[in-house]
Short mmCIF file of C-alpha atoms in Angstrom, two decimals:
data_model
loop_
_atom_site.label_atom_id
_atom_site.label_comp_id
_atom_site.label_asym_id
_atom_site.label_seq_id
_atom_site.Cartn_x
_atom_site.Cartn_y
_atom_site.Cartn_z
CA UNK A 109 -0.46 -4.40 -30.52
CA UNK A 110 1.20 -7.16 -32.56
CA UNK A 111 2.08 -6.92 -36.25
CA UNK A 112 3.14 -9.48 -38.84
CA UNK A 113 5.62 -8.51 -41.56
CA UNK A 114 5.53 -11.42 -44.02
CA UNK A 115 7.96 -11.95 -46.89
CA UNK A 116 10.08 -14.59 -48.54
CA UNK A 117 13.24 -12.82 -47.28
CA UNK A 118 15.16 -14.64 -50.05
CA UNK A 119 17.41 -12.90 -49.30
CA UNK A 120 16.87 -10.31 -46.60
CA UNK A 121 17.59 -6.85 -48.02
CA UNK A 122 18.34 -3.49 -46.45
CA UNK A 123 14.85 -2.51 -47.58
CA UNK A 124 13.37 -5.28 -45.41
CA UNK A 125 15.58 -4.15 -42.53
CA UNK A 126 14.50 -0.52 -42.92
CA UNK A 127 10.84 -1.54 -42.68
CA UNK A 128 11.48 -3.89 -39.73
CA UNK A 129 13.35 -1.15 -37.87
CA UNK A 130 10.48 1.29 -38.35
CA UNK A 131 7.75 -1.26 -37.62
CA UNK A 132 9.50 -2.31 -34.40
CA UNK A 133 9.13 1.26 -33.11
CA UNK A 134 5.42 1.48 -33.97
CA UNK A 135 4.28 -1.90 -32.60
CA UNK A 136 4.79 -3.59 -29.23
CA UNK A 137 5.57 -6.90 -30.89
CA UNK A 138 6.48 -7.83 -34.47
CA UNK A 139 6.61 -11.22 -36.13
CA UNK A 140 8.78 -11.38 -39.23
CA UNK A 141 7.09 -14.25 -41.05
CA UNK A 142 9.33 -16.18 -43.42
CA UNK A 143 7.06 -17.88 -45.94
CA UNK A 144 7.98 -21.48 -46.72
CA UNK A 145 7.04 -21.75 -50.38
CA UNK A 146 8.80 -24.74 -51.93
CA UNK A 147 7.41 -23.85 -55.37
CA UNK A 148 9.23 -20.53 -55.46
CA UNK A 149 12.70 -21.91 -56.32
CA UNK A 150 14.41 -20.11 -53.46
CA UNK A 151 18.13 -19.37 -53.24
CA UNK A 152 18.11 -20.17 -49.51
CA UNK A 153 16.16 -22.92 -47.77
CA UNK A 154 13.53 -21.76 -45.30
CA UNK A 155 15.66 -22.45 -42.22
CA UNK A 156 18.61 -20.61 -43.78
CA UNK A 157 16.38 -17.58 -44.39
CA UNK A 158 15.08 -17.75 -40.81
CA UNK A 159 18.64 -17.93 -39.45
CA UNK A 160 19.88 -15.07 -41.63
CA UNK A 161 16.95 -12.86 -40.63
CA UNK A 162 17.33 -13.73 -36.93
CA UNK A 163 20.97 -12.67 -37.08
CA UNK A 164 20.05 -9.45 -38.87
CA UNK A 165 17.36 -8.44 -36.33
CA UNK A 166 19.26 -9.46 -33.19
CA UNK A 167 19.25 -5.84 -31.95
CA UNK A 168 15.46 -5.53 -32.33
CA UNK A 169 14.20 -6.96 -29.04
CA UNK A 170 10.53 -6.99 -30.00
CA UNK A 171 10.97 -8.79 -33.35
CA UNK A 172 10.46 -12.54 -33.54
CA UNK A 173 11.30 -14.51 -36.69
CA UNK A 174 9.05 -17.46 -37.55
CA UNK A 175 8.62 -19.62 -40.64
CA UNK A 176 5.15 -20.40 -41.94
CA UNK A 177 3.22 -22.11 -44.70
CA UNK A 178 -0.25 -21.44 -46.04
CA UNK A 179 -2.19 -18.21 -46.20
CA UNK A 180 -0.48 -15.24 -44.61
CA UNK A 181 -3.72 -13.97 -43.10
CA UNK A 182 -4.27 -17.36 -41.41
CA UNK A 183 -0.74 -17.20 -39.99
CA UNK A 184 -1.45 -13.67 -38.73
CA UNK A 185 -4.41 -15.00 -36.81
CA UNK A 186 -2.34 -17.93 -35.51
CA UNK A 187 0.33 -15.60 -34.07
CA UNK A 188 -2.34 -13.18 -32.81
CA UNK A 189 -1.25 -10.30 -35.03
CA UNK A 190 -3.93 -7.68 -35.60
CA UNK A 191 -2.03 -5.93 -38.39
CA UNK A 192 -0.28 -7.14 -41.53
CA UNK A 193 2.61 -4.88 -42.53
CA UNK A 194 3.47 -4.58 -46.20
CA UNK A 195 6.22 -2.54 -47.78
CA UNK A 196 5.60 -0.47 -50.89
CA UNK A 197 8.59 0.35 -53.08
CA UNK A 198 6.78 2.01 -55.97
CA UNK A 199 3.32 2.82 -57.23
CA UNK A 200 3.45 -0.42 -59.24
CA UNK A 201 3.42 -2.41 -55.96
CA UNK A 202 0.21 -0.72 -54.84
CA UNK A 203 -2.29 -2.42 -57.16
CA UNK A 204 -1.19 -5.92 -56.18
CA UNK A 205 -0.96 -5.04 -52.49
CA UNK A 206 -4.36 -3.33 -52.56
CA UNK A 207 -6.02 -6.45 -54.02
CA UNK A 208 -4.21 -8.68 -51.53
CA UNK A 209 -5.27 -6.44 -48.67
CA UNK A 210 -8.91 -6.54 -49.81
CA UNK A 211 -8.86 -10.34 -50.02
CA UNK A 212 -7.22 -10.67 -46.61
CA UNK A 213 -9.84 -8.32 -45.17
CA UNK A 214 -12.58 -10.47 -46.68
CA UNK A 215 -11.06 -13.66 -45.21
CA UNK A 216 -10.36 -12.17 -41.76
CA UNK A 217 -12.12 -8.79 -41.22
CA UNK A 218 -10.42 -8.38 -37.84
CA UNK A 219 -6.93 -8.14 -39.39
CA UNK A 220 -5.91 -4.82 -40.96
CA UNK A 221 -3.11 -4.09 -43.41
CA UNK A 222 -0.72 -1.19 -42.91
CA UNK A 223 1.60 -0.04 -45.69
CA UNK A 224 5.08 1.31 -45.06
CA UNK A 225 6.75 3.17 -47.91
CA UNK A 226 10.31 2.14 -48.66
CA UNK A 227 12.97 4.72 -48.07
CA UNK A 228 14.04 6.20 -51.43
CA UNK A 229 17.47 4.57 -51.22
CA UNK A 230 15.80 1.14 -51.05
CA UNK A 231 12.94 1.71 -53.48
CA UNK A 232 14.62 -0.15 -56.34
CA UNK A 233 15.97 -3.07 -54.29
CA UNK A 234 14.22 -6.43 -54.47
CA UNK A 235 15.24 -9.91 -53.40
CA UNK A 236 14.94 -11.15 -56.98
CA UNK A 237 17.32 -8.44 -58.24
CA UNK A 238 19.77 -9.29 -55.46
CA UNK A 239 19.69 -12.97 -56.45
CA UNK A 240 20.28 -12.09 -60.10
CA UNK A 241 23.13 -9.68 -59.39
CA UNK A 242 24.79 -12.19 -57.04
CA UNK A 243 24.39 -15.04 -59.52
CA UNK A 244 26.17 -12.95 -62.14
CA UNK A 245 29.14 -12.45 -59.83
CA UNK A 246 28.58 -8.85 -58.78
CA UNK A 247 28.73 -7.61 -55.21
CA UNK A 248 25.44 -7.10 -53.38
CA UNK A 249 27.11 -5.66 -50.29
CA UNK A 250 25.42 -2.21 -50.51
CA UNK A 251 21.94 -3.77 -50.59
CA UNK A 252 21.93 -6.44 -47.86
CA UNK A 253 23.01 -6.84 -44.23
CA UNK A 254 26.64 -7.99 -43.78
CA UNK A 255 25.69 -11.52 -42.67
CA UNK A 256 23.48 -11.92 -45.74
CA UNK A 257 26.21 -10.67 -48.07
CA UNK A 258 28.57 -13.27 -46.63
CA UNK A 259 25.98 -16.04 -47.09
CA UNK A 260 25.30 -14.98 -50.69
CA UNK A 261 29.02 -14.95 -51.51
CA UNK A 262 29.38 -18.46 -50.07
CA UNK A 263 26.29 -19.72 -51.87
CA UNK A 264 27.44 -18.52 -55.28
CA UNK A 265 31.04 -19.64 -54.67
CA UNK A 266 29.69 -23.14 -53.97
CA UNK A 267 27.66 -22.99 -57.18
CA UNK A 268 30.75 -21.94 -59.16
CA UNK A 269 32.78 -24.79 -57.62
CA UNK A 270 30.22 -27.31 -58.87
CA UNK A 271 30.48 -26.13 -62.49
#
């Protein structure tokens, strides 16, 4: 069975990695879908996010990293995934994810959604918080894979050099 784990991965966090590690054990094949949303004001360009995630999942043989645009449920069908995987950090995530799951089910009834609860140590980590902490000059090392930490440090050092 093939699953799709979609996210912006801007940047990849240890929470994303925890879910990907667990999902890779449950499913035969996993696509980590990196959404290309130009309107989001991303820290990293889509290809940078794909490259960072590919480096982070190199030890997960059954995980493939692909960029996509458009509706996630349409991309799931395109890559022949029968399950969408979504991570839940807190109860507050559930309402949004529940509505999204219902809409996806309405659009493509053959694609299910499976929720994975974040490990407690990652339940407060989000990509937006990582971007904010990094932009303010604080270390994000405990919250992201090593390659991502290095990329964030470089990105914000370049920004500081331009000021």
